[in-house]
Amino acid sequence: MGIDIQKHHVKKGVRTAPASEDPYLALLVKLYRFLARRTDSSFNKVILHRLFLSKTNRPPLSLSRIAKETASAPERDSKVIVTVGTVTDDVRLLVVPKLSIAALRFTAAARERILKAGGEALTLDQLALRSPKGANTILLRGKRTAREAVKHFGMGPHKHKKPFTLSKGRKFERGRGRRKSRGFKV
């Protein structure tokens, strides 16, 4: 095999380890690396890959979204809902169903509401003991494009993207002095 002259010193873009130095995350990676290698389950490979991702690629998932997405799932009570990210509370959801959720972390309010509804909030290592091959689980992930920053991406003329303007008032980005309809034309 020769050397690729065109892309000689170009790194691959795929992560093989998390960039974070969190020791608890490192232990989870060690656990799921073992499970991905020693089981024939693709579930463990997916979880391992998602543990490597950056924070923006591990978006949060609200209780209302979890309830909505799993509402039609058969025998939801006997299954564990898995997300590699944060589970957040949603005050718009009035009644939280009984759910078993495994996640990287839970906000305090979300954990409280899950437990109050008779459900359980599991960590990913507890999930590995309970279901090492990912049987009876529903794997979900949050919406990546829900971030405020995404609304501004691709800004340009005729793109209908959100401008980085201070306000939508008379004095802000209205083209005054450029055309008659906007105050005056120079």
Tab-separated table of C-alpha atoms in Angstrom:
chain	number	residue	atom	x	y	z
A	1	MET	CA	0.000	0.000	0.000
A	2	GLY	CA	1.274	3.443	-0.892
A	3	ILE	CA	0.848	6.828	0.741
A	4	ASP	CA	-2.206	8.919	-0.083
A	5	ILE	CA	-0.434	12.023	-1.427
A	6	GLN	CA	-3.613	14.078	-1.797
A	7	LYS	CA	-4.766	13.610	1.786
A	8	HIS	CA	-1.534	12.668	3.496
A	9	HIS	CA	-1.875	14.396	6.877
A	10	VAL	CA	-5.668	14.658	6.966
A	11	LYS	CA	-7.272	13.250	10.086
A	12	LYS	CA	-10.461	11.247	10.005
A	13	GLY	CA	-13.414	13.228	11.327
A	14	VAL	CA	-14.932	10.364	13.314
A	15	ARG	CA	-14.367	10.385	17.066
A	16	THR	CA	-12.939	7.265	18.634
A	17	ALA	CA	-13.025	8.635	22.195
A	18	PRO	CA	-14.819	11.492	23.943
A	19	ALA	CA	-13.055	14.872	24.007
A	20	SER	CA	-14.292	15.380	27.569
A	21	GLU	CA	-12.040	14.473	30.503
A	22	ASP	CA	-14.980	13.545	32.734
A	23	PRO	CA	-13.873	10.416	34.663
A	24	TYR	CA	-17.446	9.083	34.928
A	25	LEU	CA	-17.905	9.358	31.177
A	26	ALA	CA	-14.575	7.565	30.691
A	27	LEU	CA	-15.860	4.660	32.825
A	28	LEU	CA	-19.073	4.479	30.793
A	29	VAL	CA	-17.016	4.418	27.596
A	30	LYS	CA	-14.889	1.598	29.007
A	31	LEU	CA	-18.036	-0.381	29.871
A	32	TYR	CA	-19.761	0.122	26.501
A	33	ARG	CA	-16.515	-0.494	24.584
A	34	PHE	CA	-16.417	-3.907	26.235
A	35	LEU	CA	-20.108	-4.582	25.503
A	36	ALA	CA	-19.800	-3.412	21.884
A	37	ARG	CA	-16.823	-5.733	21.377
A	38	ARG	CA	-18.096	-8.785	23.223
A	39	THR	CA	-21.779	-8.784	22.204
A	40	ASP	CA	-23.249	-8.957	18.718
A	41	SER	CA	-25.698	-6.182	19.607
A	42	SER	CA	-25.648	-3.045	17.437
A	43	PHE	CA	-27.418	-1.219	20.307
A	44	ASN	CA	-24.162	-1.134	22.295
A	45	LYS	CA	-22.226	0.176	19.291
A	46	VAL	CA	-24.733	3.023	18.892
A	47	ILE	CA	-24.582	3.927	22.600
A	48	LEU	CA	-20.768	3.882	22.492
A	49	HIS	CA	-20.682	6.179	19.463
A	50	ARG	CA	-23.133	8.613	21.070
A	51	LEU	CA	-21.023	8.755	24.236
A	52	PHE	CA	-18.189	10.187	22.103
A	53	LEU	CA	-20.251	13.066	20.730
A	54	SER	CA	-19.914	16.736	21.588
A	55	LYS	CA	-22.533	18.484	23.704
A	56	THR	CA	-24.237	20.107	20.703
A	57	ASN	CA	-24.614	16.656	19.157
A	58	ARG	CA	-26.182	15.298	22.368
A	59	PRO	CA	-29.205	17.604	22.542
A	60	PRO	CA	-31.554	17.459	25.556
A	61	LEU	CA	-34.842	15.586	25.454
A	62	SER	CA	-37.869	16.824	27.382
A	63	LEU	CA	-40.359	14.655	29.269
A	64	SER	CA	-43.155	15.848	26.959
A	65	ARG	CA	-41.214	14.784	23.863
A	66	ILE	CA	-40.477	11.380	25.426
A	67	ALA	CA	-44.160	10.905	26.340
A	68	LYS	CA	-45.276	11.955	22.836
A	69	GLU	CA	-42.767	9.807	20.918
A	70	THR	CA	-43.459	6.677	22.968
A	71	ALA	CA	-47.248	7.074	23.283
A	72	SER	CA	-47.947	4.580	20.484
A	73	ALA	CA	-45.213	2.111	21.514
A	74	PRO	CA	-46.628	-1.310	22.416
A	75	GLU	CA	-46.134	-2.282	26.099
A	76	ARG	CA	-44.345	0.959	26.957
A	77	ASP	CA	-44.540	0.208	30.694
A	78	SER	CA	-42.290	-2.860	30.357
A	79	LYS	CA	-39.669	-1.068	28.217
A	80	VAL	CA	-36.784	1.222	29.137
A	81	ILE	CA	-36.498	4.472	27.178
A	82	VAL	CA	-32.830	5.234	26.484
A	83	THR	CA	-31.260	8.563	25.541
A	84	VAL	CA	-27.572	9.516	25.580
A	85	GLY	CA	-28.045	13.071	26.786
A	86	THR	CA	-29.976	15.104	29.336
A	87	VAL	CA	-33.630	14.552	30.203
A	88	THR	CA	-35.314	17.856	31.053
A	89	ASP	CA	-38.648	18.764	32.626
A	90	ASP	CA	-41.484	20.368	30.666
A	91	VAL	CA	-44.039	22.313	32.698
A	92	ARG	CA	-46.502	22.140	29.784
A	93	LEU	CA	-46.850	18.385	30.357
A	94	LEU	CA	-49.444	18.220	33.120
A	95	VAL	CA	-49.506	14.460	33.751
A	96	VAL	CA	-46.262	12.491	33.483
A	97	PRO	CA	-46.887	8.823	32.600
A	98	LYS	CA	-45.092	6.024	34.416
A	99	LEU	CA	-41.805	5.688	32.531
A	100	SER	CA	-38.484	3.899	32.946
A	101	ILE	CA	-35.848	6.194	31.471
A	102	ALA	CA	-32.085	5.646	31.206
A	103	ALA	CA	-30.004	8.725	30.397
A	104	LEU	CA	-26.612	10.357	30.916
A	105	ARG	CA	-28.179	12.891	33.291
A	106	PHE	CA	-31.512	14.224	34.495
A	107	THR	CA	-32.432	17.702	35.643
A	108	ALA	CA	-33.600	17.739	39.275
A	109	ALA	CA	-37.205	18.595	38.340
A	110	ALA	CA	-37.361	15.896	35.648
A	111	ARG	CA	-36.026	13.211	38.013
A	112	GLU	CA	-38.505	14.278	40.699
A	113	ARG	CA	-41.490	14.105	38.327
A	114	ILE	CA	-40.464	10.706	36.896
A	115	LEU	CA	-40.125	9.196	40.383
A	116	LYS	CA	-43.362	10.825	41.574
A	117	ALA	CA	-45.231	9.198	38.669
A	118	GLY	CA	-43.967	5.788	39.823
A	119	GLY	CA	-41.337	5.511	37.098
A	120	GLU	CA	-37.590	5.142	37.391
A	121	ALA	CA	-34.584	7.218	36.361
A	122	LEU	CA	-31.668	4.922	35.493
A	123	THR	CA	-28.052	5.627	34.680
A	124	LEU	CA	-26.480	3.983	31.620
A	125	ASP	CA	-24.396	1.597	33.751
A	126	GLN	CA	-27.583	0.419	35.535
A	127	LEU	CA	-29.073	-0.138	32.073
A	128	ALA	CA	-26.048	-2.238	31.073
A	129	LEU	CA	-26.663	-4.552	34.051
A	130	ARG	CA	-30.389	-4.800	33.368
A	131	SER	CA	-30.246	-5.101	29.585
A	132	PRO	CA	-26.705	-5.758	28.306
A	133	LYS	CA	-27.863	-6.296	24.716
A	134	GLY	CA	-30.429	-3.493	24.689
A	135	ALA	CA	-33.454	-5.794	24.702
A	136	ASN	CA	-36.829	-4.168	25.522
A	137	THR	CA	-35.523	-0.647	25.059
A	138	ILE	CA	-36.650	2.347	23.015
A	139	LEU	CA	-33.720	4.469	21.842
A	140	LEU	CA	-34.457	8.189	21.390
A	141	ARG	CA	-32.445	11.341	20.761
A	142	GLY	CA	-33.156	15.059	20.967
A	143	LYS	CA	-33.563	17.480	18.093
A	144	ARG	CA	-30.189	18.914	17.032
A	145	THR	CA	-31.625	21.852	15.117
A	146	ALA	CA	-33.666	23.174	18.054
A	147	ARG	CA	-30.758	25.340	19.261
A	148	GLU	CA	-31.144	29.115	19.022
A	149	ALA	CA	-27.827	29.352	17.118
A	150	VAL	CA	-29.157	27.169	14.279
A	151	LYS	CA	-31.784	29.813	13.434
A	152	HIS	CA	-28.983	32.161	12.305
A	153	PHE	CA	-27.044	29.657	10.153
A	154	GLY	CA	-26.874	30.312	6.412
A	155	MET	CA	-27.605	34.038	6.742
A	156	GLY	CA	-27.682	35.965	3.492
A	157	PRO	CA	-29.994	37.820	1.136
A	158	HIS	CA	-33.281	36.044	0.379
A	159	LYS	CA	-32.490	33.281	2.890
A	160	HIS	CA	-35.114	34.202	5.539
A	161	LYS	CA	-32.721	33.425	8.373
A	162	LYS	CA	-32.773	35.154	11.734
A	163	PRO	CA	-30.501	38.220	11.758
A	164	PHE	CA	-28.233	39.046	14.691
A	165	THR	CA	-30.089	42.304	15.253
A	166	LEU	CA	-30.622	43.940	18.645
A	167	SER	CA	-34.289	44.637	18.054
A	168	LYS	CA	-36.985	44.678	15.401
A	169	GLY	CA	-37.708	48.383	15.983
A	170	ARG	CA	-37.807	51.375	13.619
A	171	LYS	CA	-34.103	52.162	14.071
A	172	PHE	CA	-32.729	48.653	13.489
A	173	GLU	CA	-31.899	47.204	10.059
A	174	ARG	CA	-34.766	48.864	8.275
A	175	GLY	CA	-32.807	50.307	5.312
A	176	ARG	CA	-33.415	53.957	6.310
A	177	GLY	CA	-31.758	56.319	3.830
A	178	ARG	CA	-31.697	53.595	1.207
A	179	ARG	CA	-35.299	53.732	0.011
A	180	LYS	CA	-38.286	56.047	0.257
A	181	SER	CA	-40.564	53.512	1.883
A	182	ARG	CA	-38.170	53.291	4.846
A	183	GLY	CA	-37.991	56.896	6.005
A	184	PHE	CA	-35.996	58.698	3.305
A	185	LYS	CA	-33.821	58.096	0.281
A	186	VAL	CA	-30.430	59.770	-0.075
